[in-house]
mmCIF file of C-alpha atoms in Angstrom:
data_model
loop_
_atom_site.group_PDB
_atom_site.id
_atom_site.type_symbol
_atom_site.label_atom_id
_atom_site.label_comp_id
_atom_site.label_asym_id
_atom_site.label_seq_id
_atom_site.Cartn_x
_atom_site.Cartn_y
_atom_site.Cartn_z
ATOM 1 C CA GLY O 260 38.892 7.691 -12.491
ATOM 2 C CA ASP O 261 38.936 8.317 -8.872
ATOM 3 C CA GLN O 262 35.695 8.103 -6.955
ATOM 4 C CA ILE O 263 35.037 10.666 -4.266
ATOM 5 C CA PRO O 264 33.154 9.245 -1.256
ATOM 6 C CA VAL O 265 29.839 10.912 -0.532
ATOM 7 C CA SER O 266 29.139 11.658 3.102
ATOM 8 C CA THR O 267 25.935 10.614 4.856
ATOM 9 C CA LEU O 268 25.316 14.298 5.586
ATOM 10 C CA SER O 269 25.432 15.094 1.843
ATOM 11 C CA VAL O 270 22.967 12.320 1.053
ATOM 12 C CA MET O 271 20.645 13.569 3.833
ATOM 13 C CA LYS O 272 20.810 17.136 2.473
ATOM 14 C CA CYS O 273 19.895 15.843 -1.001
ATOM 15 C CA LEU O 274 16.930 13.921 0.455
ATOM 16 C CA ASP O 275 15.810 17.064 2.285
ATOM 17 C CA ALA O 276 15.987 19.013 -0.995
ATOM 18 C CA CYS O 277 13.837 16.334 -2.681
ATOM 19 C CA LEU O 278 11.264 16.605 0.101
ATOM 20 C CA ASP O 279 11.263 20.401 0.360
ATOM 21 C CA CYS O 280 11.221 21.206 -3.353
ATOM 22 C CA ASN O 281 8.100 19.362 -4.466
ATOM 23 C CA TYR O 282 6.374 21.560 -7.022
ATOM 24 C CA PHE O 283 3.670 20.283 -9.347
ATOM 25 C CA GLU O 284 1.071 21.659 -11.705
ATOM 26 C CA PHE O 285 -2.614 20.757 -11.724
ATOM 27 C CA ASN O 286 -5.332 22.396 -13.830
ATOM 28 C CA GLY O 287 -2.884 25.102 -14.913
ATOM 29 C CA GLU O 288 -2.056 26.047 -11.303
ATOM 30 C CA THR O 289 1.338 25.456 -9.621
ATOM 31 C CA PHE O 290 1.431 23.976 -6.117
ATOM 32 C CA HIS O 291 4.192 23.440 -3.556
ATOM 33 C CA GLN O 292 3.790 20.230 -1.567
ATOM 34 C CA HIS O 293 4.746 20.689 2.079
ATOM 35 C CA GLY O 294 5.717 17.510 3.905
ATOM 36 C CA GLY O 295 5.827 13.997 2.610
ATOM 37 C CA VAL O 296 7.256 12.717 -0.609
ATOM 38 C CA SER O 297 5.689 13.161 -4.015
ATOM 39 C CA ILE O 298 4.667 10.098 -6.021
ATOM 40 C CA GLY O 299 6.994 10.357 -9.039
ATOM 41 C CA PRO O 300 10.612 10.350 -7.778
ATOM 42 C CA LYS O 301 12.578 7.101 -7.737
ATOM 43 C CA MET O 302 13.500 7.729 -4.120
ATOM 44 C CA ALA O 303 9.823 7.836 -3.013
ATOM 45 C CA PRO O 304 9.165 4.085 -2.460
ATOM 46 C CA PRO O 305 12.353 3.356 -0.465
ATOM 47 C CA TYR O 306 11.915 6.574 1.503
ATOM 48 C CA SER O 307 8.328 5.624 2.310
ATOM 49 C CA CYS O 308 9.398 2.100 3.354
ATOM 50 C CA LEU O 309 12.103 3.493 5.649
ATOM 51 C CA GLY O 310 9.621 5.867 7.261
ATOM 52 C CA MET O 311 7.031 3.147 7.747
ATOM 53 C CA GLY O 312 9.711 0.843 9.165
ATOM 54 C CA GLU O 313 10.482 3.489 11.802
ATOM 55 C CA PHE O 314 6.761 3.872 12.451
ATOM 56 C CA GLU O 315 6.404 0.108 12.959
ATOM 57 C CA LYS O 316 9.251 0.244 15.515
ATOM 58 C CA MET O 317 7.304 2.943 17.397
ATOM 59 C CA VAL O 318 4.174 0.772 17.369
ATOM 60 C CA LYS O 319 6.033 -2.335 18.527
ATOM 61 C CA ASN O 320 7.865 -0.436 21.292
ATOM 62 C CA SER O 321 4.649 1.138 22.541
ATOM 63 C CA ASN O 322 3.446 -2.114 24.145
ATOM 64 C CA HIS O 323 -0.122 -1.034 23.409
ATOM 65 C CA SER O 324 -2.600 -3.581 24.796
ATOM 66 C CA ALA O 325 -4.225 -4.089 21.354
ATOM 67 C CA LEU O 326 -0.934 -5.375 19.907
ATOM 68 C CA GLU O 327 -1.667 -8.822 21.343
ATOM 69 C CA LYS O 328 -4.994 -8.807 19.441
ATOM 70 C CA ASN O 329 -3.149 -8.365 16.127
ATOM 71 C CA ILE O 330 -2.762 -11.893 14.794
ATOM 72 C CA ILE O 331 -1.243 -10.748 11.474
ATOM 73 C CA TRP O 332 0.272 -7.409 10.457
ATOM 74 C CA LYS O 333 1.425 -7.217 6.818
ATOM 75 C CA ARG O 334 2.703 -4.120 5.076
ATOM 76 C CA PHE O 335 3.400 -3.252 1.457
ATOM 77 C CA THR O 336 5.100 0.162 1.265
ATOM 78 C CA ASP O 337 2.568 2.250 3.241
ATOM 79 C CA ASP O 338 -0.471 -0.042 3.095
ATOM 80 C CA ILE O 339 -1.099 -2.321 6.085
ATOM 81 C CA TRP O 340 -3.387 -5.324 6.345
ATOM 82 C CA SER O 341 -4.043 -6.669 9.791
ATOM 83 C CA LEU O 342 -6.007 -9.615 11.106
ATOM 84 C CA PHE O 343 -7.357 -8.373 14.420
ATOM 85 C CA ARG O 344 -9.035 -10.541 17.058
ATOM 86 C CA GLY O 345 -11.440 -8.183 18.738
ATOM 87 C CA SER O 346 -14.497 -6.026 18.243
ATOM 88 C CA LYS O 347 -14.880 -3.303 15.650
ATOM 89 C CA GLU O 348 -14.745 -0.742 18.458
ATOM 90 C CA GLU O 349 -11.440 -2.170 19.760
ATOM 91 C CA ALA O 350 -9.986 -2.131 16.265
ATOM 92 C CA GLN O 351 -11.116 1.480 15.791
ATOM 93 C CA MET O 352 -9.480 2.451 19.114
ATOM 94 C CA PHE O 353 -6.234 0.813 17.963
ATOM 95 C CA VAL O 354 -6.349 2.733 14.644
ATOM 96 C CA ASN O 355 -6.966 5.941 16.591
ATOM 97 C CA PHE O 356 -3.871 5.128 18.670
ATOM 98 C CA LEU O 357 -1.827 4.517 15.476
ATOM 99 C CA ASN O 358 -3.012 7.855 14.086
ATOM 100 C CA SER O 359 -1.894 9.596 17.288
ATOM 101 C CA LEU O 360 1.722 8.477 16.949
ATOM 102 C CA MET O 361 2.725 10.774 14.086
ATOM 103 C CA PRO O 362 -0.181 13.234 13.597
ATOM 104 C CA GLY O 363 -0.064 15.116 10.331
ATOM 105 C CA VAL O 364 2.503 12.644 8.946
ATOM 106 C CA ILE O 365 0.845 9.226 8.931
ATOM 107 C CA LYS O 366 -2.927 8.843 8.770
ATOM 108 C CA PHE O 367 -4.633 5.459 8.541
ATOM 109 C CA THR O 368 -8.046 4.801 7.123
ATOM 110 C CA PHE O 369 -10.017 1.952 8.594
ATOM 111 C CA GLU O 370 -12.029 -0.857 7.061
ATOM 112 C CA PHE O 371 -13.444 -3.662 9.168
ATOM 113 C CA SER O 372 -15.220 -6.802 8.049
ATOM 114 C CA GLU O 373 -15.739 -10.312 9.292
ATOM 115 C CA ALA O 374 -16.598 -11.510 5.780
ATOM 116 C CA GLN O 375 -14.211 -9.900 3.294
ATOM 117 C CA ILE O 376 -11.677 -7.106 2.916
ATOM 118 C CA ASN O 377 -9.901 -5.414 0.002
ATOM 119 C CA PHE O 378 -6.156 -4.896 0.183
ATOM 120 C CA LEU O 379 -4.136 -3.499 -2.734
ATOM 121 C CA ASP O 380 -5.593 -5.367 -5.720
ATOM 122 C CA ILE O 381 -6.957 -8.398 -3.845
ATOM 123 C CA THR O 382 -10.321 -9.155 -2.267
ATOM 124 C CA MET O 383 -9.969 -11.666 0.570
ATOM 125 C CA LYS O 384 -13.109 -13.565 1.560
ATOM 126 C CA PHE O 385 -13.350 -15.572 4.753
ATOM 127 C CA VAL O 386 -15.289 -18.766 4.011
ATOM 128 C CA ASN O 387 -16.342 -21.345 6.584
ATOM 129 C CA GLU O 388 -16.035 -24.849 5.163
ATOM 130 C CA ASN O 389 -16.899 -27.729 7.538
ATOM 131 C CA GLY O 390 -15.947 -25.670 10.607
ATOM 132 C CA LYS O 391 -12.628 -24.473 9.140
ATOM 133 C CA VAL O 392 -12.130 -20.875 8.020
ATOM 134 C CA LYS O 393 -10.548 -20.598 4.626
ATOM 135 C CA ILE O 394 -9.420 -17.448 2.818
ATOM 136 C CA GLU O 395 -10.400 -17.154 -0.830
ATOM 137 C CA THR O 396 -8.932 -14.437 -3.020
ATOM 138 C CA ASP O 397 -10.192 -12.568 -6.034
ATOM 139 C CA LEU O 398 -9.068 -9.574 -8.048
ATOM 140 C CA PHE O 399 -10.065 -6.182 -6.639
ATOM 141 C CA ILE O 400 -10.176 -3.144 -8.895
ATOM 142 C CA LYS O 401 -10.618 0.258 -7.263
ATOM 143 C CA PRO O 402 -13.607 2.171 -8.651
ATOM 144 C CA SER O 403 -11.241 4.977 -9.686
ATOM 145 C CA ASN O 404 -9.131 2.572 -11.817
ATOM 146 C CA LYS O 405 -10.251 3.009 -15.415
ATOM 147 C CA GLN O 406 -8.394 -0.141 -16.569
ATOM 148 C CA LEU O 407 -6.697 1.787 -19.366
ATOM 149 C CA PHE O 408 -4.129 -0.294 -21.181
ATOM 150 C CA LEU O 409 -2.157 0.302 -24.357
ATOM 151 C CA ASP O 410 -4.425 0.715 -27.361
ATOM 152 C CA PHE O 411 -3.848 -2.209 -29.712
ATOM 153 C CA THR O 412 -3.827 0.141 -32.703
ATOM 154 C CA SER O 413 -0.955 2.169 -31.229
ATOM 155 C CA ASN O 414 2.447 2.204 -32.878
ATOM 156 C CA HIS O 415 4.093 -0.085 -30.320
ATOM 157 C CA PRO O 416 5.779 -3.378 -31.196
ATOM 158 C CA LEU O 417 3.412 -6.355 -31.299
ATOM 159 C CA HIS O 418 5.315 -8.175 -28.537
ATOM 160 C CA CYS O 419 4.542 -5.257 -26.142
ATOM 161 C CA LYS O 420 0.831 -5.502 -26.904
ATOM 162 C CA LYS O 421 0.811 -9.294 -26.494
ATOM 163 C CA SER O 422 2.733 -8.946 -23.248
ATOM 164 C CA ILE O 423 -0.051 -6.863 -21.694
ATOM 165 C CA VAL O 424 -2.599 -9.616 -22.322
ATOM 166 C CA TYR O 425 -0.164 -12.281 -21.056
ATOM 167 C CA SER O 426 0.835 -10.354 -17.928
ATOM 168 C CA GLN O 427 -2.786 -9.581 -17.032
ATOM 169 C CA GLY O 428 -3.591 -13.288 -17.405
ATOM 170 C CA LEU O 429 -0.709 -14.149 -15.068
ATOM 171 C CA ARG O 430 -1.991 -11.577 -12.598
ATOM 172 C CA TYR O 431 -5.401 -13.289 -12.519
ATOM 173 C CA ILE O 432 -3.791 -16.698 -12.042
ATOM 174 C CA MET O 433 -1.599 -15.431 -9.162
ATOM 175 C CA LEU O 434 -4.295 -13.475 -7.322
ATOM 176 C CA CYS O 435 -7.451 -15.543 -7.726
ATOM 177 C CA SER O 436 -7.786 -18.671 -5.584
ATOM 178 C CA ASN O 437 -10.647 -19.986 -7.773
ATOM 179 C CA LYS O 438 -9.012 -20.977 -11.057
ATOM 180 C CA GLN O 439 -12.355 -20.716 -12.903
#
C-alpha cells in the first residue's frame, strides 16, 4: 500500500525517546542512564558518529593553535588517533581544550608515546630504520578482553566454528605488519 511520509520532527522525537528511556539492569538493580546513548541499540553507532562529526566541526572551526601541530587525526566512531608534533605538555593542553568543548558529554583520555601507541585492536610501533621512521603494527588485546570465542563442543554448525578460526587468522594477517 500507500506509504505515509515520516517527518523529520517525528524521527527526532523517536531519537529523543531512545536517548531518554535508557534503562538497564546490573547485579539485580535497575538503572536509568541519563545522557548519551546506550551500547546495544542499532541507532547507537550512527548517532555517535553524527555527534562526533559535529564535535570535529567545532574543533576545526575553533582555530586552536595546536591544530597545526596535528599531522594526522583519524577517527573510528568515537575513538581518535592523532599524530601530534609537539611536546607531551602541549598535547595534554590540546586534550584539555578538547575536553572543554562539550563538558559532561565528550571526555577524552590521553596516551602519549614516542615509541608505540595502542588504538582499537592495533599496536603501532615507530621504528627508525636507516634514518627513516617506519610504523610497524601488531595485534593489541585489551587486558579486559577475555578472548572468549564459541566453544567448539557447542551445538553450532561446523562451518560457524571453522569460520571463527579463519576470520581470526585473517584479522592477524590484516593487522600485523610482520607476517611471521
